């Protein structure tokens, strides 16, 4: 396994990591299978497990907390997040001081842990003054409940504002952004975000690296019964013919290279030096195993050129600060 530094910090994460969204603690994956997936990942060298308060309404955190009791806590990097509503109450959401503090305390109880390594703001909150959010996170860091913090789907302007605020109030800076990034969904990252992250010494840990399964090639010839397509209603709209044409092209290229589409898709993301980790999902231990072989893919300039000619979706760079 390769380990990469998270931005301008001393923390290292495995180049491939495992997330619990729609899987562990949910009704889709049985508890024993979930535990096997997490174990298989850790035993394969994965040290970073990504969770959020809202993954299966807290059950994702409970499941991960339960499995990792069999391992040395300090060997692992565990993250959680807050922002999305966790109940009907007006305060049970967003990035207010009240919600952040209460949410982290509840997460720690569910994990049965003293601290999380990384706390992510699960989105930018336009309804809360930024100094309130940053001070609340800084206080949790001083209390030792979180060690580092990051953002998720903050655009370049949000990142610039966040860093201006931490400088102004002398608070702890965010070290990592968690955007969606894969061969099929690259606009958000490649249209200006990367410059802002590089300027502020931040890395990315990217989510949905396999486009939720499309880039494994599993939908190339039809819909497998046992797939996210059949377990998550809204995901059906994501499986478009345009994406399938690209996935078929990537699968063919991977076969010519003697590897899998999933491994090639992960290696392509990790070619970007701003990416510290690709946060994969898996419903079966065999998927965890397959996704770990990215390490053997040799991504040359020639292969990258072939990939771009299949994808035909490189975005034109926009400047968010204009
Ligand atoms: N910050 C955010 O807003 C945000 C949003 C989304 C996700 N995330 C994080 O990113 C993590 C990963 O997201 P994701 O689940 O969308 O990632 P993904 O790796 O793109 O998709 C994972 C899904 O694809 C299928 N799959 C994976 N490997 C496979 C293989 N080798 N062969 C066949 N099928 C395979 C499985 O679904 P099936 O078997 O059911 O088809 C699996 O659950 C989440 O768990 C979460 O931690 C964060």
Short mmCIF file of C-alpha atoms in Angstrom, two decimals, residues 2-284:
data_model
loop_
_atom_site.label_atom_id
_atom_site.label_comp_id
_atom_site.label_asym_id
_atom_site.label_seq_id
_atom_site.Cartn_x
_atom_site.Cartn_y
_atom_site.Cartn_z
CA UNK A 2 1.08 3.53 -0.70
CA UNK A 3 0.50 6.21 1.94
CA UNK A 4 0.21 9.88 1.04
CA UNK A 5 0.43 13.02 3.14
CA UNK A 6 -2.75 14.98 3.69
CA UNK A 7 -1.89 18.42 2.41
CA UNK A 8 0.54 20.47 4.38
CA UNK A 9 0.11 18.32 7.50
CA UNK A 10 1.93 15.39 9.09
CA UNK A 11 -0.98 12.96 8.65
CA UNK A 12 -0.65 10.08 6.16
CA UNK A 13 -3.53 8.14 4.63
CA UNK A 14 -3.62 5.05 2.42
CA UNK A 15 -3.97 5.88 -1.29
CA UNK A 16 -7.13 3.81 -1.28
CA UNK A 17 -9.63 4.08 1.55
CA UNK A 18 -13.06 2.69 2.38
CA UNK A 19 -16.33 4.55 2.99
CA UNK A 20 -19.57 3.46 4.64
CA UNK A 21 -22.17 5.43 2.63
CA UNK A 22 -25.22 3.34 1.54
CA UNK A 23 -23.49 0.19 2.74
CA UNK A 24 -22.26 -0.50 6.29
CA UNK A 25 -25.01 -0.20 8.89
CA UNK A 26 -27.64 -0.06 6.12
CA UNK A 27 -30.24 -2.66 5.15
CA UNK A 28 -28.40 -3.31 1.86
CA UNK A 29 -25.33 -5.05 3.30
CA UNK A 30 -25.63 -7.59 6.14
CA UNK A 31 -23.71 -6.80 9.32
CA UNK A 32 -21.31 -9.75 9.00
CA UNK A 33 -20.53 -8.88 5.34
CA UNK A 34 -19.99 -5.23 6.28
CA UNK A 35 -17.56 -6.28 8.99
CA UNK A 36 -15.72 -8.56 6.55
CA UNK A 37 -15.35 -5.69 4.04
CA UNK A 38 -13.85 -3.36 6.66
CA UNK A 39 -11.54 -6.10 7.97
CA UNK A 40 -10.41 -7.04 4.44
CA UNK A 41 -9.59 -3.40 3.69
CA UNK A 42 -7.58 -2.91 6.89
CA UNK A 43 -5.74 -6.16 6.38
CA UNK A 44 -4.95 -5.03 2.80
CA UNK A 45 -3.23 -1.91 4.14
CA UNK A 46 -6.13 0.58 4.16
CA UNK A 47 -5.72 2.87 7.18
CA UNK A 48 -8.42 5.45 6.39
CA UNK A 49 -12.14 4.73 6.93
CA UNK A 50 -14.60 7.48 6.01
CA UNK A 51 -17.99 7.75 7.73
CA UNK A 52 -20.56 10.50 8.40
CA UNK A 53 -23.23 11.06 11.02
CA UNK A 54 -25.94 10.64 8.37
CA UNK A 55 -24.73 7.34 6.88
CA UNK A 56 -27.66 5.09 7.79
CA UNK A 57 -28.55 7.69 10.45
CA UNK A 58 -25.65 6.84 12.74
CA UNK A 59 -25.60 3.09 12.15
CA UNK A 60 -22.58 3.44 9.84
CA UNK A 61 -20.57 4.93 12.71
CA UNK A 62 -21.76 2.18 15.10
CA UNK A 63 -20.74 -0.57 12.66
CA UNK A 64 -17.30 0.89 11.94
CA UNK A 65 -16.73 1.54 15.66
CA UNK A 66 -17.58 -2.10 16.38
CA UNK A 67 -15.17 -3.59 13.77
CA UNK A 68 -12.20 -1.42 14.58
CA UNK A 69 -12.22 -2.56 18.21
CA UNK A 70 -10.25 -5.57 16.90
CA UNK A 71 -7.45 -3.26 15.69
CA UNK A 72 -5.09 -0.75 17.21
CA UNK A 73 -6.98 2.57 17.20
CA UNK A 74 -3.82 4.58 16.64
CA UNK A 75 -3.05 2.66 13.42
CA UNK A 76 -6.25 4.00 11.84
CA UNK A 77 -7.49 7.32 10.48
CA UNK A 78 -11.24 7.60 11.09
CA UNK A 79 -13.31 10.48 9.78
CA UNK A 80 -16.85 11.66 10.25
CA UNK A 81 -18.91 14.61 9.03
CA UNK A 82 -21.83 16.87 9.85
CA UNK A 83 -24.13 19.21 7.92
CA UNK A 84 -27.09 17.22 6.56
CA UNK A 85 -30.26 17.00 8.72
CA UNK A 86 -30.23 14.26 11.35
CA UNK A 87 -33.79 14.94 12.54
CA UNK A 88 -36.73 17.33 12.16
CA UNK A 89 -35.45 19.89 14.63
CA UNK A 90 -34.37 23.21 13.09
CA UNK A 91 -31.01 23.00 14.87
CA UNK A 92 -30.27 19.37 14.01
CA UNK A 93 -28.46 20.30 10.79
CA UNK A 94 -25.95 22.70 9.27
CA UNK A 95 -22.67 24.11 10.55
CA UNK A 96 -23.81 26.13 13.57
CA UNK A 97 -21.73 25.85 16.76
CA UNK A 98 -24.67 24.06 18.39
CA UNK A 99 -24.99 21.42 15.69
CA UNK A 100 -21.27 20.82 15.15
CA UNK A 101 -20.54 20.33 18.88
CA UNK A 102 -23.61 18.17 19.51
CA UNK A 103 -23.05 16.16 16.35
CA UNK A 104 -19.39 15.37 17.10
CA UNK A 105 -20.29 14.33 20.67
CA UNK A 106 -23.00 11.98 19.33
CA UNK A 107 -20.63 10.58 16.69
CA UNK A 108 -18.00 9.79 19.33
CA UNK A 109 -20.63 7.94 21.39
CA UNK A 110 -21.75 5.89 18.38
CA UNK A 111 -18.17 5.03 17.43
CA UNK A 112 -17.37 4.46 21.13
CA UNK A 113 -14.14 6.40 20.63
CA UNK A 114 -12.43 9.34 22.33
CA UNK A 115 -11.58 11.22 19.14
CA UNK A 116 -11.97 11.19 15.37
CA UNK A 117 -8.95 11.90 13.22
CA UNK A 118 -10.70 14.08 10.67
CA UNK A 119 -13.96 16.02 10.91
CA UNK A 120 -15.44 17.14 7.58
CA UNK A 121 -17.93 19.94 7.03
CA UNK A 122 -20.21 17.86 4.79
CA UNK A 123 -21.07 20.96 2.67
CA UNK A 124 -20.61 24.75 2.88
CA UNK A 125 -23.32 26.39 5.00
CA UNK A 126 -24.40 29.76 3.59
CA UNK A 127 -26.73 30.30 6.56
CA UNK A 128 -24.06 30.32 9.29
CA UNK A 129 -21.33 32.95 9.75
CA UNK A 130 -18.02 31.31 8.82
CA UNK A 131 -16.30 32.46 12.02
CA UNK A 132 -18.92 30.56 14.08
CA UNK A 133 -18.19 27.32 12.19
CA UNK A 134 -14.40 27.72 12.27
CA UNK A 135 -14.33 28.63 16.00
CA UNK A 136 -16.53 25.63 16.92
CA UNK A 137 -14.20 23.26 15.03
CA UNK A 138 -11.13 24.90 16.54
CA UNK A 139 -12.56 24.41 20.05
CA UNK A 140 -13.18 20.70 19.35
CA UNK A 141 -9.59 20.38 18.16
CA UNK A 142 -8.33 22.03 21.37
CA UNK A 143 -10.50 19.62 23.39
CA UNK A 144 -8.88 16.68 21.56
CA UNK A 145 -12.20 15.42 20.15
CA UNK A 146 -11.06 15.92 16.56
CA UNK A 147 -7.46 16.04 15.35
CA UNK A 148 -7.76 17.61 11.88
CA UNK A 149 -10.57 19.13 9.84
CA UNK A 150 -11.60 19.24 6.24
CA UNK A 151 -14.36 20.31 3.89
CA UNK A 152 -16.56 18.46 1.44
CA UNK A 153 -17.75 19.93 -1.87
CA UNK A 154 -16.54 23.41 -0.94
CA UNK A 155 -15.78 25.28 -4.15
CA UNK A 156 -12.69 27.42 -4.73
CA UNK A 157 -14.34 30.56 -3.33
CA UNK A 158 -15.49 28.67 -0.19
CA UNK A 159 -11.95 27.33 0.31
CA UNK A 160 -10.43 30.79 -0.10
CA UNK A 161 -12.96 32.25 2.38
CA UNK A 162 -12.29 29.44 4.87
CA UNK A 163 -8.54 30.08 4.82
CA UNK A 164 -9.00 33.86 5.09
CA UNK A 165 -11.16 33.24 8.18
CA UNK A 166 -8.73 30.86 9.93
CA UNK A 167 -5.96 33.39 9.34
CA UNK A 168 -8.08 36.25 10.67
CA UNK A 169 -9.02 34.49 13.92
CA UNK A 170 -5.81 32.45 14.23
CA UNK A 171 -7.62 29.11 14.13
CA UNK A 172 -6.55 25.65 12.90
CA UNK A 173 -6.61 25.44 9.10
CA UNK A 174 -8.41 22.74 7.10
CA UNK A 175 -6.00 20.29 5.46
CA UNK A 176 -8.24 18.30 3.14
CA UNK A 177 -11.21 18.67 0.78
CA UNK A 178 -13.49 15.74 -0.05
CA UNK A 179 -15.02 16.26 -3.51
CA UNK A 180 -16.69 13.88 -5.92
CA UNK A 181 -14.07 12.96 -8.53
CA UNK A 182 -13.89 10.22 -11.11
CA UNK A 183 -13.39 9.79 -14.85
CA UNK A 184 -17.04 10.59 -15.52
CA UNK A 185 -17.59 13.43 -13.02
CA UNK A 186 -14.55 15.72 -13.11
CA UNK A 187 -15.91 19.26 -13.60
CA UNK A 188 -16.12 20.21 -9.93
CA UNK A 189 -12.47 19.35 -9.28
CA UNK A 190 -10.91 20.37 -12.57
CA UNK A 191 -12.71 23.70 -13.06
CA UNK A 192 -10.76 25.80 -10.56
CA UNK A 193 -10.85 23.90 -7.26
CA UNK A 194 -7.39 22.35 -7.71
CA UNK A 195 -5.68 25.75 -7.91
CA UNK A 196 -7.30 26.91 -4.66
CA UNK A 197 -6.33 23.69 -2.87
CA UNK A 198 -2.72 23.86 -4.09
CA UNK A 199 -2.48 27.52 -3.00
CA UNK A 200 -3.62 26.61 0.52
CA UNK A 201 -1.60 23.39 0.94
CA UNK A 202 -4.68 21.14 0.93
CA UNK A 203 -5.08 17.63 -0.50
CA UNK A 204 -8.15 15.86 -1.80
CA UNK A 205 -9.61 12.57 -0.63
CA UNK A 206 -12.13 11.92 -3.38
CA UNK A 207 -15.49 10.18 -3.22
CA UNK A 208 -17.30 7.91 -5.69
CA UNK A 209 -14.06 7.11 -7.59
CA UNK A 210 -15.85 4.32 -9.48
CA UNK A 211 -18.86 6.53 -10.31
CA UNK A 212 -20.81 4.36 -7.85
CA UNK A 213 -19.96 1.20 -9.77
CA UNK A 214 -20.35 2.37 -13.40
CA UNK A 215 -16.56 2.46 -13.85
CA UNK A 216 -16.15 -1.16 -12.81
CA UNK A 217 -17.84 -2.08 -16.10
CA UNK A 218 -20.62 -3.92 -14.23
CA UNK A 219 -23.38 -2.04 -16.14
CA UNK A 220 -21.75 -2.36 -19.60
CA UNK A 221 -24.01 -5.16 -20.81
CA UNK A 222 -27.11 -4.68 -18.65
CA UNK A 223 -28.14 -4.19 -15.05
CA UNK A 224 -26.85 -6.81 -12.59
CA UNK A 225 -29.53 -7.83 -10.08
CA UNK A 226 -27.20 -7.41 -7.14
CA UNK A 227 -26.14 -3.78 -7.65
CA UNK A 228 -26.64 -0.22 -6.41
CA UNK A 229 -28.88 0.33 -9.45
CA UNK A 230 -31.41 -1.96 -7.83
CA UNK A 231 -30.90 -0.87 -4.22
CA UNK A 232 -30.92 2.95 -4.54
CA UNK A 233 -33.79 4.51 -6.52
CA UNK A 234 -32.23 7.87 -7.49
CA UNK A 235 -29.01 6.20 -8.71
CA UNK A 236 -30.87 4.90 -11.80
CA UNK A 237 -30.75 8.40 -13.36
CA UNK A 238 -26.94 8.33 -13.12
CA UNK A 239 -26.58 5.32 -15.39
CA UNK A 240 -26.86 7.16 -18.71
CA UNK A 241 -25.93 5.87 -22.17
CA UNK A 242 -23.19 8.53 -22.45
CA UNK A 243 -21.55 7.25 -19.24
CA UNK A 244 -21.93 3.64 -20.36
CA UNK A 245 -20.21 4.34 -23.69
CA UNK A 246 -17.24 5.79 -21.79
CA UNK A 247 -17.23 2.93 -19.27
CA UNK A 248 -17.16 0.41 -22.13
CA UNK A 249 -14.19 2.22 -23.68
CA UNK A 250 -12.33 2.24 -20.35
CA UNK A 251 -13.11 -1.45 -19.78
CA UNK A 252 -11.72 -2.35 -23.23
CA UNK A 253 -8.55 -0.35 -22.60
CA UNK A 254 -8.12 -1.96 -19.17
CA UNK A 255 -8.47 -5.43 -20.70
CA UNK A 256 -5.80 -4.57 -23.30
CA UNK A 257 -3.54 -3.52 -20.41
CA UNK A 258 -4.23 -6.76 -18.53
CA UNK A 259 -6.06 -5.06 -15.66
CA UNK A 260 -9.63 -4.19 -14.62
CA UNK A 261 -11.68 -1.07 -15.34
CA UNK A 262 -11.92 -0.40 -11.57
CA UNK A 263 -8.15 -0.56 -11.10
CA UNK A 264 -7.57 1.73 -14.09
CA UNK A 265 -10.20 4.23 -12.87
CA UNK A 266 -8.56 4.38 -9.42
CA UNK A 267 -5.01 4.64 -10.83
CA UNK A 268 -6.14 7.53 -13.09
CA UNK A 269 -7.38 9.49 -10.06
CA UNK A 270 -4.23 8.79 -8.07
CA UNK A 271 -2.07 10.09 -10.93
CA UNK A 272 -3.17 13.55 -9.74
CA UNK A 273 -0.64 14.59 -7.05
CA UNK A 274 -3.30 16.59 -5.19
CA UNK A 275 -5.20 13.38 -4.45
CA UNK A 276 -4.15 11.74 -1.19
CA UNK A 277 -6.77 8.98 -1.25
CA UNK A 278 -9.64 7.55 -3.29
CA UNK A 279 -12.55 6.68 -0.99
CA UNK A 280 -14.09 3.56 -2.48
CA UNK A 281 -17.27 1.77 -1.48
CA UNK A 282 -17.79 -1.99 -1.50
CA UNK A 283 -20.73 -4.27 -0.78
CA UNK A 284 -18.63 -7.45 -0.85
#
